[in-house]
Tab-separated table of C-alpha atoms and ligand atoms in Angstrom:
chain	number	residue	atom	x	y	z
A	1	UNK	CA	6.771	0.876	17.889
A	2	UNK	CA	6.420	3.593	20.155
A	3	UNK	CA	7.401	7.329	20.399
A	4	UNK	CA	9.579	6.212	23.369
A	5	UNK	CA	11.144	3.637	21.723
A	6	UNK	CA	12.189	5.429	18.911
A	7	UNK	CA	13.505	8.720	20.072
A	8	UNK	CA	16.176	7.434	22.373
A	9	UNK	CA	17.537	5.558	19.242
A	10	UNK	CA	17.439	8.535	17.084
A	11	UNK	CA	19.059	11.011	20.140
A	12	UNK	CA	21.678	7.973	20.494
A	13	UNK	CA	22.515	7.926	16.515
A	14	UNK	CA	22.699	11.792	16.535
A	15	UNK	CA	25.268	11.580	19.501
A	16	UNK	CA	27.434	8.851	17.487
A	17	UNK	CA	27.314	11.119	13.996
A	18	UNK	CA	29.088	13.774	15.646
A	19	UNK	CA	32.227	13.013	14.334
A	20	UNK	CA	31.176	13.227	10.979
A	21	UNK	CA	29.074	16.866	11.340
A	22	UNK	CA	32.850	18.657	9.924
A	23	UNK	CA	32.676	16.488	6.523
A	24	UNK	CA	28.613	16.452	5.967
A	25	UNK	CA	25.286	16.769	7.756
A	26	UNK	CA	23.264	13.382	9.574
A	27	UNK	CA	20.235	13.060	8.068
A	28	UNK	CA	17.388	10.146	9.737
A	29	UNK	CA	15.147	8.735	7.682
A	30	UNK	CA	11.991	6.612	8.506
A	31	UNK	CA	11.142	4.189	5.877
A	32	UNK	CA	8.470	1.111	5.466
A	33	UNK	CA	9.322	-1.777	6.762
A	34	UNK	CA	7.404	-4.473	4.766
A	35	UNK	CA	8.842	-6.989	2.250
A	36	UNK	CA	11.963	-5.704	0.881
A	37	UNK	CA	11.469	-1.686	2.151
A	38	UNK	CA	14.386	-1.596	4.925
A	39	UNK	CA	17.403	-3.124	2.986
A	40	UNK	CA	16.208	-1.463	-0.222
A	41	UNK	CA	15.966	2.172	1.538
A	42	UNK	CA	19.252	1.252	3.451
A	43	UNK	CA	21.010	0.671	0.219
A	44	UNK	CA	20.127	3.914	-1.799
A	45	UNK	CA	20.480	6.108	1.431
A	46	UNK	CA	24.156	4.615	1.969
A	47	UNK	CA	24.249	5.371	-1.849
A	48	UNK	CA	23.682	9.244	-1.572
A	49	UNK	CA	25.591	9.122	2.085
A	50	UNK	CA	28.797	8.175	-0.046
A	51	UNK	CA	28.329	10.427	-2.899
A	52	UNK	CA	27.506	13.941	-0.892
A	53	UNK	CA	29.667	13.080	2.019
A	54	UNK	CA	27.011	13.249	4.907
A	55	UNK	CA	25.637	10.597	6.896
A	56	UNK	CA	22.067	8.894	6.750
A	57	UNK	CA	20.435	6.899	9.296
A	58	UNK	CA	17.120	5.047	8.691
A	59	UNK	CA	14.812	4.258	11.157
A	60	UNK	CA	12.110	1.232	10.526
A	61	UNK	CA	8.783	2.412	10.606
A	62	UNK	CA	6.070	-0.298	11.995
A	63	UNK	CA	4.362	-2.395	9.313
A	64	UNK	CA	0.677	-1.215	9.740
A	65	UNK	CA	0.518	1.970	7.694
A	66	UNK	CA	-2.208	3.026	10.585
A	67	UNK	CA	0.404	2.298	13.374
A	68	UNK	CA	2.515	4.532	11.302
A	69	UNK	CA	0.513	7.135	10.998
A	70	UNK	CA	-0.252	7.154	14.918
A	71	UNK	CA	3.387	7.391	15.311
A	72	UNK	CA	4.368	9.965	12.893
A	73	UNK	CA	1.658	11.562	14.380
A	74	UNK	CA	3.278	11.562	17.560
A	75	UNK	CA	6.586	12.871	16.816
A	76	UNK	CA	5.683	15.615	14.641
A	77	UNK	CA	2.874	17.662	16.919
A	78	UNK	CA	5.595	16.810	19.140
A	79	UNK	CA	7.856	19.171	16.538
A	80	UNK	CA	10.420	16.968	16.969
A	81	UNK	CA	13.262	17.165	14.805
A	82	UNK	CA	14.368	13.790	15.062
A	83	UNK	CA	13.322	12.341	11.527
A	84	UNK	CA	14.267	14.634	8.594
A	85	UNK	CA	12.626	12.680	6.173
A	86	UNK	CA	9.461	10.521	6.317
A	87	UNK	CA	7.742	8.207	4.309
A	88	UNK	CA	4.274	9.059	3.861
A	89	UNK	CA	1.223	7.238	2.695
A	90	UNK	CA	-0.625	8.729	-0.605
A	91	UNK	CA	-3.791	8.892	2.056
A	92	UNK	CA	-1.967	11.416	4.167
A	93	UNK	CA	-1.189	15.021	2.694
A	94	UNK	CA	-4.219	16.059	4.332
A	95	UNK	CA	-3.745	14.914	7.365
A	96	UNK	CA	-0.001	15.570	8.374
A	97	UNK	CA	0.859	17.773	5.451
A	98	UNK	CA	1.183	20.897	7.709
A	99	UNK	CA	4.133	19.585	8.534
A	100	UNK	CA	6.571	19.401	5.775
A	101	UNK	CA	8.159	21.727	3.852
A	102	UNK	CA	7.543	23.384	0.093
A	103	UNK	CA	10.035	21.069	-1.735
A	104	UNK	CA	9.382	23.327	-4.659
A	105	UNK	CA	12.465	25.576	-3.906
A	106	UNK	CA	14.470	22.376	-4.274
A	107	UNK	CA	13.171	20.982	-7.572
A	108	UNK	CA	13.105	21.747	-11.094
A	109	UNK	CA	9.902	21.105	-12.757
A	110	UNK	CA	11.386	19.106	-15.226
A	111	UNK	CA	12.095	16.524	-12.418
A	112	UNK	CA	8.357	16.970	-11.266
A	113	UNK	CA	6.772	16.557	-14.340
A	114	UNK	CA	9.015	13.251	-14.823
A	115	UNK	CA	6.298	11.335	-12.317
A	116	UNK	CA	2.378	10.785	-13.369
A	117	UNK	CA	0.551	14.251	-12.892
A	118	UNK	CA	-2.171	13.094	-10.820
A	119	UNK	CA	0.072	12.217	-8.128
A	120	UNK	CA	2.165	15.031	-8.445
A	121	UNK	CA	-1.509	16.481	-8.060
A	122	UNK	CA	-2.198	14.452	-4.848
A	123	UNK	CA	0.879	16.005	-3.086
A	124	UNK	CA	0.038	19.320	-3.860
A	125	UNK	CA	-1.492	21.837	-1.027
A	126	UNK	CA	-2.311	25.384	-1.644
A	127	UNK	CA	0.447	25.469	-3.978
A	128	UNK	CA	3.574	23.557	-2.296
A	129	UNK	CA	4.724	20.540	-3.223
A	130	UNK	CA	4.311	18.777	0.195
A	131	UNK	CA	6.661	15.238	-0.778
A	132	UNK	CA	8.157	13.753	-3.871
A	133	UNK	CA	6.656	10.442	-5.281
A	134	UNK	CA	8.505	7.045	-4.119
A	135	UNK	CA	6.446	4.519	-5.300
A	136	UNK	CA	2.994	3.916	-6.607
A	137	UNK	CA	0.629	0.458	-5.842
A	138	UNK	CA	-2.392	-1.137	-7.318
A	139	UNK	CA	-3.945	-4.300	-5.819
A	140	UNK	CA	-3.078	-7.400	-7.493
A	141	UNK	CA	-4.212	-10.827	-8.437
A	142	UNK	CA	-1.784	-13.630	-7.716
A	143	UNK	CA	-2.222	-17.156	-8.500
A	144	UNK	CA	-0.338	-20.333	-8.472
A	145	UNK	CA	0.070	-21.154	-12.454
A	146	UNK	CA	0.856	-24.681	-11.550
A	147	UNK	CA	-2.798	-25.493	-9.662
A	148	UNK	CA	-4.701	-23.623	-12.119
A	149	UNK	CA	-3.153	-25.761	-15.284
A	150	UNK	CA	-3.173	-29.074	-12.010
A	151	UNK	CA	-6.972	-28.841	-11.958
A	152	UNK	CA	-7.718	-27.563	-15.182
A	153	UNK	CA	-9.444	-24.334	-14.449
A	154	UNK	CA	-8.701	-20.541	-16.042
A	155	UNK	CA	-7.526	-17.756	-14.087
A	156	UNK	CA	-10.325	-16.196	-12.350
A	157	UNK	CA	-12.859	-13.045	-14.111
A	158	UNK	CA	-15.193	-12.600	-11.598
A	159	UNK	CA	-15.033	-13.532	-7.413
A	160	UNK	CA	-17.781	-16.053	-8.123
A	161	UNK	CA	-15.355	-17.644	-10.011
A	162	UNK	CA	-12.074	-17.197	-7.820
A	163	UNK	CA	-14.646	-18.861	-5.094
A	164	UNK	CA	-14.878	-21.934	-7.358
A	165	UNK	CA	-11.263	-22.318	-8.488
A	166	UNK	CA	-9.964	-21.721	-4.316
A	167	UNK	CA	-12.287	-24.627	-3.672
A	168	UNK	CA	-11.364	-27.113	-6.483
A	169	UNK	CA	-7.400	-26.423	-5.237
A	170	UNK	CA	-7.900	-26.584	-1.526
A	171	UNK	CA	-9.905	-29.824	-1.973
A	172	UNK	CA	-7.376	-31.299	-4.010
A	173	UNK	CA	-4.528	-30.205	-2.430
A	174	UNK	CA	-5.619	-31.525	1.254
A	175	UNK	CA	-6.419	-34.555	-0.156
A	176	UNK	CA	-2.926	-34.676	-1.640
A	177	UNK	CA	-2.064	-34.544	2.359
A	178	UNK	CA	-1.638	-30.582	2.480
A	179	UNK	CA	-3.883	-30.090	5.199
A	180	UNK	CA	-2.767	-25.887	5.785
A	181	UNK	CA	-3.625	-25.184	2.217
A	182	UNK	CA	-6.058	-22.386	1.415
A	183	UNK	CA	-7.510	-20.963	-1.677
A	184	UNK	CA	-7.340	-17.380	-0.373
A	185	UNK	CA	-5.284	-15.024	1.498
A	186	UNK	CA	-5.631	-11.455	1.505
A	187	UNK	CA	-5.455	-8.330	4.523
A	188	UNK	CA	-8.505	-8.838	6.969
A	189	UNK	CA	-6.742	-7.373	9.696
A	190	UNK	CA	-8.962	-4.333	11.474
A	191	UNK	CA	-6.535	-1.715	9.950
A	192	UNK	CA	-6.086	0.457	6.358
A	193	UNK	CA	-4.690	-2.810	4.839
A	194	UNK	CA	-8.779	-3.770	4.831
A	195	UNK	CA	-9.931	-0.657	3.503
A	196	UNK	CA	-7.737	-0.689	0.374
A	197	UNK	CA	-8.751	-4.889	0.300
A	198	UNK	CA	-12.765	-3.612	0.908
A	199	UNK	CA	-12.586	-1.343	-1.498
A	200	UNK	CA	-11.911	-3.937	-4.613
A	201	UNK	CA	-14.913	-5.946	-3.525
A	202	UNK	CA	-17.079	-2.876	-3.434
A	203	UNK	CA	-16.271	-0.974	-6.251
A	204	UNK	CA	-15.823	-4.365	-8.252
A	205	UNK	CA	-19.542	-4.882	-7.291
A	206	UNK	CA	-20.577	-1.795	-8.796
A	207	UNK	CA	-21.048	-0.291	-4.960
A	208	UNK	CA	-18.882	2.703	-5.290
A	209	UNK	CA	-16.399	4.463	-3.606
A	210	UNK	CA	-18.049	4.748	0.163
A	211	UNK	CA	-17.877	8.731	0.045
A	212	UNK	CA	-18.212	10.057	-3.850
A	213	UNK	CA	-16.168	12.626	-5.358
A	214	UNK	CA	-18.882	15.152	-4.354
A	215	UNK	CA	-18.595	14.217	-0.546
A	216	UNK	CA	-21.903	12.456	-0.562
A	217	UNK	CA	-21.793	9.352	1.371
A	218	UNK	CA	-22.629	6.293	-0.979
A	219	UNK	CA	-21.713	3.080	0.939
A	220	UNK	CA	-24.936	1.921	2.042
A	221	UNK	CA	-26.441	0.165	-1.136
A	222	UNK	CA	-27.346	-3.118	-1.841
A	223	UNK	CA	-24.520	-3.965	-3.892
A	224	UNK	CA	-21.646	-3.102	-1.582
A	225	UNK	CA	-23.493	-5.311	0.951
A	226	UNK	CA	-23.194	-8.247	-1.593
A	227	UNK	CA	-19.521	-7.438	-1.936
A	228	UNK	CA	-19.056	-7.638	1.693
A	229	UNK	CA	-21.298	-10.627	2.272
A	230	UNK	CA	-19.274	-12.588	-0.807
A	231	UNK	CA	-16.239	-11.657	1.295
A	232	UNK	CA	-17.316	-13.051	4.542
A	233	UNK	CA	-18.564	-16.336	2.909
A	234	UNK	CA	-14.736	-16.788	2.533
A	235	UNK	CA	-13.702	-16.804	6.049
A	236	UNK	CA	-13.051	-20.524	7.087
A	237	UNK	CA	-13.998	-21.575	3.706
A	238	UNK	CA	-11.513	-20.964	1.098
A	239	UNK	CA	-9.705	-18.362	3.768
A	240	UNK	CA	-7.975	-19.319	7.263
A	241	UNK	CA	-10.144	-17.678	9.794
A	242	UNK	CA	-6.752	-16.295	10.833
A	243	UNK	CA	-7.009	-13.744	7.699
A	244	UNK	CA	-9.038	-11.683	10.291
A	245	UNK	CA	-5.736	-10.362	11.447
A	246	UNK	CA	-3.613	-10.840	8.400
A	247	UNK	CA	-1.511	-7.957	7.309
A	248	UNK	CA	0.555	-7.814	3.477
A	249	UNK	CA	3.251	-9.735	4.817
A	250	UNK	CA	1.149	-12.355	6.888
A	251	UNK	CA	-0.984	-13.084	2.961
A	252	UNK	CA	2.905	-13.036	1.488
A	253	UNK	CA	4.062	-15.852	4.081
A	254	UNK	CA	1.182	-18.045	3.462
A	255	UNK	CA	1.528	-17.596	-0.453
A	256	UNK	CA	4.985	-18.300	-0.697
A	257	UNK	CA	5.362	-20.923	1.695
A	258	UNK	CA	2.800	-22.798	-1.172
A	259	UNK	CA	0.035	-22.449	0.856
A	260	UNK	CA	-2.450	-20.396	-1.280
A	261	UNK	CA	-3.325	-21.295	-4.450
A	262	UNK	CA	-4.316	-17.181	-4.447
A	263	UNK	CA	-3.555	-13.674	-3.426
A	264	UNK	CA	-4.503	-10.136	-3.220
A	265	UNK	CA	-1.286	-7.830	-2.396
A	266	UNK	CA	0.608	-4.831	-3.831
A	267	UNK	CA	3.292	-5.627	-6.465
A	268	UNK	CA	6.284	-5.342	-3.948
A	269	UNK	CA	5.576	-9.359	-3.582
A	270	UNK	CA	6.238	-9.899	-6.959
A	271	UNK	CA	10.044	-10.172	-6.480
A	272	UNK	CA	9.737	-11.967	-3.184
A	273	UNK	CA	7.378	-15.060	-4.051
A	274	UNK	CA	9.387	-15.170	-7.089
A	275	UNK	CA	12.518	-14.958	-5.167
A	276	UNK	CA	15.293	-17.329	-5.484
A	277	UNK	CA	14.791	-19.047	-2.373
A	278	UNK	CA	10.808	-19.309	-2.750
A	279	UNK	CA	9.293	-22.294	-2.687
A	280	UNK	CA	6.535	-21.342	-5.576
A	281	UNK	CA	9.508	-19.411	-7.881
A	282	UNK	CA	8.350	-19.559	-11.268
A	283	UNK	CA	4.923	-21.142	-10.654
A	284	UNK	CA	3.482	-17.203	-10.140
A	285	UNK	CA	1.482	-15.154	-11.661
A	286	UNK	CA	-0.675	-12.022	-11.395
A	287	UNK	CA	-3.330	-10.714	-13.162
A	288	UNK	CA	-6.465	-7.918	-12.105
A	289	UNK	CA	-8.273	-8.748	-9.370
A	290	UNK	CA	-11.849	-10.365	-10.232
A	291	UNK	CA	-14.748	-8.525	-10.428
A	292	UNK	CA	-18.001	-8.995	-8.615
A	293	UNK	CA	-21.414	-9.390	-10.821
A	294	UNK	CA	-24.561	-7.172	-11.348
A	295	UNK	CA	-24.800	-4.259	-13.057
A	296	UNK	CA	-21.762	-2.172	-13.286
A	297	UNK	CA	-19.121	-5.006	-12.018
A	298	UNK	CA	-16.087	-4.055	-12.961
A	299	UNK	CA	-12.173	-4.930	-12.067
A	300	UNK	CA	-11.093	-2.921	-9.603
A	301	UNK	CA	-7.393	-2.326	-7.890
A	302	UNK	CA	-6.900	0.687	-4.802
A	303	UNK	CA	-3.894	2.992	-5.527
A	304	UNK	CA	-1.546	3.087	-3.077
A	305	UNK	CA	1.712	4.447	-3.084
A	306	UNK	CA	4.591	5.870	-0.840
A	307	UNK	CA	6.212	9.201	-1.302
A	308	UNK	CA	9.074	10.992	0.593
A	309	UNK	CA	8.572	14.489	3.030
A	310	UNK	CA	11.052	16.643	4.692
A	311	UNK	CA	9.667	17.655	8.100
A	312	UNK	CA	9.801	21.427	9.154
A	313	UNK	CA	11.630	20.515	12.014
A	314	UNK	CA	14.425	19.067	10.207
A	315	UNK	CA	18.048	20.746	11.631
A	316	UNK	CA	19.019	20.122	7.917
A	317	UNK	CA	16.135	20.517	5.293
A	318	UNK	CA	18.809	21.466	2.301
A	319	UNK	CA	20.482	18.052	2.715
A	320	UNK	CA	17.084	16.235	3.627
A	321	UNK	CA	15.841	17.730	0.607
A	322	UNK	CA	18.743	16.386	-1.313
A	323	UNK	CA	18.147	12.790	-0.051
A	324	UNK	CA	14.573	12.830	-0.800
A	325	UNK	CA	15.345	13.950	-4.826
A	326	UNK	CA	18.038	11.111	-4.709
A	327	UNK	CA	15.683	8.580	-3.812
A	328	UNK	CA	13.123	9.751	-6.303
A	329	UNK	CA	15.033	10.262	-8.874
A	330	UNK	CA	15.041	8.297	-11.804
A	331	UNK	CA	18.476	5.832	-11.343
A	332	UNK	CA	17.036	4.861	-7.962
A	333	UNK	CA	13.567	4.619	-8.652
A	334	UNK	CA	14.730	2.427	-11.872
A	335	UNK	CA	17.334	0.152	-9.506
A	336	UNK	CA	14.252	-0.062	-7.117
A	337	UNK	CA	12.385	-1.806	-9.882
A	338	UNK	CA	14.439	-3.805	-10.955
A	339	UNK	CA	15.360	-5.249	-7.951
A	340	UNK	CA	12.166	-5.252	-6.075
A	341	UNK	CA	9.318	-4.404	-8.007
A	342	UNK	CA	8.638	-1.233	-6.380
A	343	UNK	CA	6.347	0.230	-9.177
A	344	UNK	CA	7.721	3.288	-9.952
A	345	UNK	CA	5.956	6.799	-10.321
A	346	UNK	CA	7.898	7.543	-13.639
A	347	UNK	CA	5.868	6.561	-16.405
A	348	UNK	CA	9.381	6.787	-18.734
A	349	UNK	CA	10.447	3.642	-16.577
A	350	UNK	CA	7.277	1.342	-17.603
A	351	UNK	CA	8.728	1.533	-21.197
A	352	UNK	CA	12.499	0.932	-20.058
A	353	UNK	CA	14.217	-1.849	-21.741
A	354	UNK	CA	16.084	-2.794	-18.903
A	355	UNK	CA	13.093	-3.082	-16.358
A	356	UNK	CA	11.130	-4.361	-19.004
A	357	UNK	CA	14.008	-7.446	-19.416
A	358	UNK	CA	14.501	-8.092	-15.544
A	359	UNK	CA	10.561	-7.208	-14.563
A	360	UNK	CA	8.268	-8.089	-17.520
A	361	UNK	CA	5.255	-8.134	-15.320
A	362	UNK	CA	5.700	-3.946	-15.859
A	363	UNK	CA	4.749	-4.183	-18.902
A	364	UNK	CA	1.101	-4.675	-17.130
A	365	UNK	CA	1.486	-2.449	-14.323
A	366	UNK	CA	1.179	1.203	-15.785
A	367	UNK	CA	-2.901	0.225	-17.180
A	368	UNK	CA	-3.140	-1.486	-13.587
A	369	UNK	CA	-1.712	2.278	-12.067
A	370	UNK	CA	-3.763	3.986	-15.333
A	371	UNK	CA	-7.167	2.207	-13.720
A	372	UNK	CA	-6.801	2.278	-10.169
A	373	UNK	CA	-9.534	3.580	-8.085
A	374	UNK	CA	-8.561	6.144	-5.147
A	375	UNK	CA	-9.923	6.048	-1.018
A	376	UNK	CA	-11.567	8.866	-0.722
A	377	UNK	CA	-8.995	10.869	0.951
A	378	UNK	CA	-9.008	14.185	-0.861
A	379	UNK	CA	-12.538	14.654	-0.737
A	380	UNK	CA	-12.779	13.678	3.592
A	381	UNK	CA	-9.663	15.626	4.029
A	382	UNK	CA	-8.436	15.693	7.455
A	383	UNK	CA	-10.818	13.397	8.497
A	384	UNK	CA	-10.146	10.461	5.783
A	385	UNK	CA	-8.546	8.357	8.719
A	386	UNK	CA	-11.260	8.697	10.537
A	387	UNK	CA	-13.761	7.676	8.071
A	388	UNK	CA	-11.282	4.837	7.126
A	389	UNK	CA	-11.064	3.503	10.315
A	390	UNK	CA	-15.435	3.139	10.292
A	391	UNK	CA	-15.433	1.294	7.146
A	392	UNK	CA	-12.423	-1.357	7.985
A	393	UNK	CA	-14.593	-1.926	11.237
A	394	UNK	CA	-17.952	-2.383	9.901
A	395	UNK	CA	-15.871	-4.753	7.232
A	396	UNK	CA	-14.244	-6.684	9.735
A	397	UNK	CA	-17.593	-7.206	11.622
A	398	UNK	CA	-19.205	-7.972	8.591
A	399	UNK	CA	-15.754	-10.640	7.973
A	400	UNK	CA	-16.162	-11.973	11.609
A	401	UNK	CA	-20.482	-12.551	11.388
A	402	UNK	CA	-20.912	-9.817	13.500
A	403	UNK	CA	-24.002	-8.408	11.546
A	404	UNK	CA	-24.706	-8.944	7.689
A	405	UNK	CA	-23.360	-6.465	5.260
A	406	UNK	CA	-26.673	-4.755	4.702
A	407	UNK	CA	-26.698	-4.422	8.703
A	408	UNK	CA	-23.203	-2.886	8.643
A	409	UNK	CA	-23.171	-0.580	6.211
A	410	UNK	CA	-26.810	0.858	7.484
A	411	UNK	CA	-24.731	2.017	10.747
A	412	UNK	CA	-21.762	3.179	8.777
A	413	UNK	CA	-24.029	5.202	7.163
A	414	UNK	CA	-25.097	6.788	10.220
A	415	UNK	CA	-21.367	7.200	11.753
A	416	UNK	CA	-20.030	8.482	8.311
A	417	UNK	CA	-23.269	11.037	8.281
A	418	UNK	CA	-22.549	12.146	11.232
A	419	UNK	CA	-18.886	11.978	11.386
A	420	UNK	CA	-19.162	14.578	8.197
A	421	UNK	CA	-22.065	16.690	9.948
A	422	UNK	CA	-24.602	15.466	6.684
A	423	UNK	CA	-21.790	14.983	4.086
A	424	UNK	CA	-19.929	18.189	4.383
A	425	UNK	CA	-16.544	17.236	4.875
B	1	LIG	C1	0.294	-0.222	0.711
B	1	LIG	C2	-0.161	0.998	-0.060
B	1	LIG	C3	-0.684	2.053	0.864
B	1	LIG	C4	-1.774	1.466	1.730
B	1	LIG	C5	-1.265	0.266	2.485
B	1	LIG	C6	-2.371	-0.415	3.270
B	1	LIG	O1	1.422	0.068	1.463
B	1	LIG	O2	0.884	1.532	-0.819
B	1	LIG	O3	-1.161	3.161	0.130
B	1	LIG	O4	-2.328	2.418	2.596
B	1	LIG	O5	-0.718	-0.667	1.602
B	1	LIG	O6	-1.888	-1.498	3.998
C-alpha cells in the first residue's frame, strides 16, 4: 500500500470521528494483516474503544513486513500524525525507534516485568522503553500426521530426512491423481520472510548467524553454503518453483488446501490449518524444524515477534498509550491465544490452564521461544535492513540457480564487508 493511499483514509476517518472528540479521543492504529491479525486487532481495539469511551480506527498494514517497514518509514520522517500506534517488527527498534515515545511514564514495572526480559531488553534504547511486547514467533515444523503414518515414515530430524519423506508423499500422492501436491512449502519470496526462512538452514547447518554477536561477518563458510545449496535442490523438486515468491500466507494456502505434506511458518497458522473449515483439521502437526548435518547441526527456529509503539506525533499519546497497555496486557494477550495462537510474550500464559486446554501445542512453544536464534539486528543496528536485504538476495539467487551457494555467499561477503566499512557496524 502506499503513503498516498493510506493518508487520505486516515484524514477521511479523522473527519468522520469528530462527533465523538466531546465523549473520548480517536486513536488509528496500524496492525498486521496476515492470517488472523486484522479481525483479531479489530476486536480488542473495539474492546478498549467501548470500555474508555474513545474511538479506535485500525488501518491494515501490507503483508510483507519489508513493505511495511518502507511504509512506516514513509509516514513517520514524514512526522505525520496520522497513526498513533504502530505495529513494529522485533528487527526494528533500531531503525525507526527515534520515533516513538518513552512508554515508561505509562507503565508500572510490574506490567513490564510480566513479558520475557530479553525482549523487554530488545525494546529498550538508551533507557526508554520504545514499544510494549504483542506477540513473540519461532519458526515451525508442520506436517500432515495422516501422510507420515500413510507412508510409514517418522516425522523428520534432520533436512536430509524431510527431503526423503516430501518425496515418498509427493510420489504417492500424484499417483493417487493429486497432481498440485508438494512435499514443501515455505517463504522464498525476495523479502525478510527469506531471511528468517535462511536463517534455519544456516544456523541448523552449523553456519552461524551471518554477522556474530561481535559484528564480525561470518556467512561465508562452507557450511552455510551447504545449507543454501540443500535449499535450492528443493526448488521444483519437493517445492513448486512458485515458492520463489511465496510469502507466510501463500505456504499457509498451499498447506491447508492439502497440498503440502510440510511447512515452515510462524505459529499464527496453527489455528487456521486447524480451523473448522480446513480441509487438513485434525490431520496437523508441528514439531522443530530439522536440522542440517556436520558438525555442530543443530535445530534451529528465528524469533520473530510483533510489539506495539506510540509515535511522537501522535495528537493523543495518553490514550494511544492506553490502547497499546490494553492490547498487551495479559486478558488480551491470553484471548489472543486462545483464539489464534498468537504466542504470547507472557511466560505466566504458557502455564495457563485455560490456553493450555484450548491450545495444547503451548505447552511446546515457550522451549521453541526459550531456543530461538535472533537476526542480527542489534548488533547491525540501523543498518540491519540493509544487511537483510543482501542476504535474502544472495539466497534467492542461490534458490533460483543463479550462482552456487559458495558463489553467493563469497559476494555477500564482500557487500556485507563493505556495507559495515570492515565489520564495524
Ligand atoms: C513474522 C515475524 C517477524 C518477521 C516476519 C518475516 O511476522 O514475527 O519477526 O520479520 O515474520 O516475514
Amino acid at each position: 500500500m502506499s503513503r498516498s493511499a493510506i493518508l487520505p483514509l486516515a484524514f477521511a476517518l479523522a473527519l468522520a470521528g469528530g462527533a465523538a472528540q466531546a465523549a473520548g479521543v480517536k486513536v488509528t492504529i496500524s496492525c498486521g494483516s496476515a492470517g488472523a491479525e486484522q479481525p483479531q486487532c479489530q476486536q480488542g481495539a473495539k474492546a478498549w474503544a467501548e470500555k474508555t469511551g474513545n474511538t479506535v480506527e485500525v488501518v491494515a498494514a501490507p503483508q510483507s513486513t519489508s513493505d511495511q517497514l518502507a511504509l512506516y518509514q514513509q509516514i513517520l520522517n514524514a512526522q505525520s500524525g496520522d497513526i498513533d500506534v504502530f505495529q513494529i517488527d522485533i528487527i526494528w527498534p533500531a531503525i525507526i525507534g527515534s520515533h516513538f515515545i518513552d512508554l515508561k511514564p505509562y507503565v508500572d514495572q510490574a506490567t513490564i516485568d510480566q513479558h520475557f526480559p530479553s525482549i523487554i531488553q530488545g525494546l529498550t534504547r538508551n533507557g526508554q522503553l520504545l514499544a510494549m511486547p504483542w506477540f513473540t514467533d519461532a519458526g515451525l515444523l508442520y506436517y500432515r500426521q495422516d501422510l507420515l503414518d500413510k507412508y510409514k515414515l517418522k516425522v523428520p530430524e534432520t533436512w536430509a530426512e524431510l527431503t526423503e519423506a516430501a518425496k515418498t508423499i509427493q510420489e504417492g500422492e500424484r499417483q493417487a491423481g493429486n497432481d498440485r501436491f508438494f512435499g514443501l512449502v515455505f517463504q522464498g519470496r525476495a523479502y525478510e520472510g527469506l531471511t528468517c526462512n535462511a536463517l534455519e538452514w544456516i544456523v541448523g547447518f552449523g553456519g552461524g548467524t551471518i554477522v556474530g554477536q561481535d559484528g564480525k561477518i561470518t556467512v561465508n563458510n562452507p557450511q552455510a553454503a551447504k545449507a543454501l545449496d540443500t535449499a535450492a535442490s528443493w526448488i521444483g523438486t519437493i517445492a513448486p518453483d512458485g515458492v520463489l515468491n511465496y510469502m507466510e500466507e501463500d505456504a499457509r494456502g498451499v498447506f491447508q488446501s492439502g497440498n503440502a505434506a510440510f511447512m515452515r511458518n510462524w505459529p499464527y497458522a496453527y489455528s487456521l490449518v486447524n480451523s473448522a473449515d480446513s480441509p487438513v483439521k485434525g490431520k496437523i502437526a508441528t514439531a522443530p524444524l530439522p536440522k542440517g548435518d556436520g558438525e555442530g547441526a543443530r535445530h534451529a527456529a528465528t524469533l520473530g515477534g510483533w510489539n506495539l509503539a506510540v509515535s511522537k506525533y501522535s495528537a493523543h499519546p495518553k490514550e494511544a498509550a492506553d490502547l497499546v497497555l490494553y492490547l498487551t496486557g495479559k486478558e488480551e494477550q491470553k484471548r489472543r491465544a486462545i483464539d489464534a495462537t498468537f504466542q504470547t510474550t507472557i511466560p505466566a500464559l504458557y502455564e495457563d490452564p485455560d490456553v493450555l486446554k484450548a491450545q495444547p501445542f503451548f505447552a511446546q512453544l515457550k522451549g521453541a521461544f526459550e531456543s530461538a536464534v535472533a537476526r542480527p539486528s542489534a548488533i547491525t543496528g540501523e543498518r540491519y535492513n540493509e544487511v537483510s536485504t543482501l542476504f535474502w538476495n544472495a539466497v534467492h539467487n542461490t534458490l533460483s540457480k543463479q550462482g552456487d551457494g559458495a558463489a553467493n555467499l563469497a559476494q555477500l561477503q564482500k557487500d556485507l564487508n563493505r556495507l559495515s566499512r570492515g565489520g564495524r557496524w
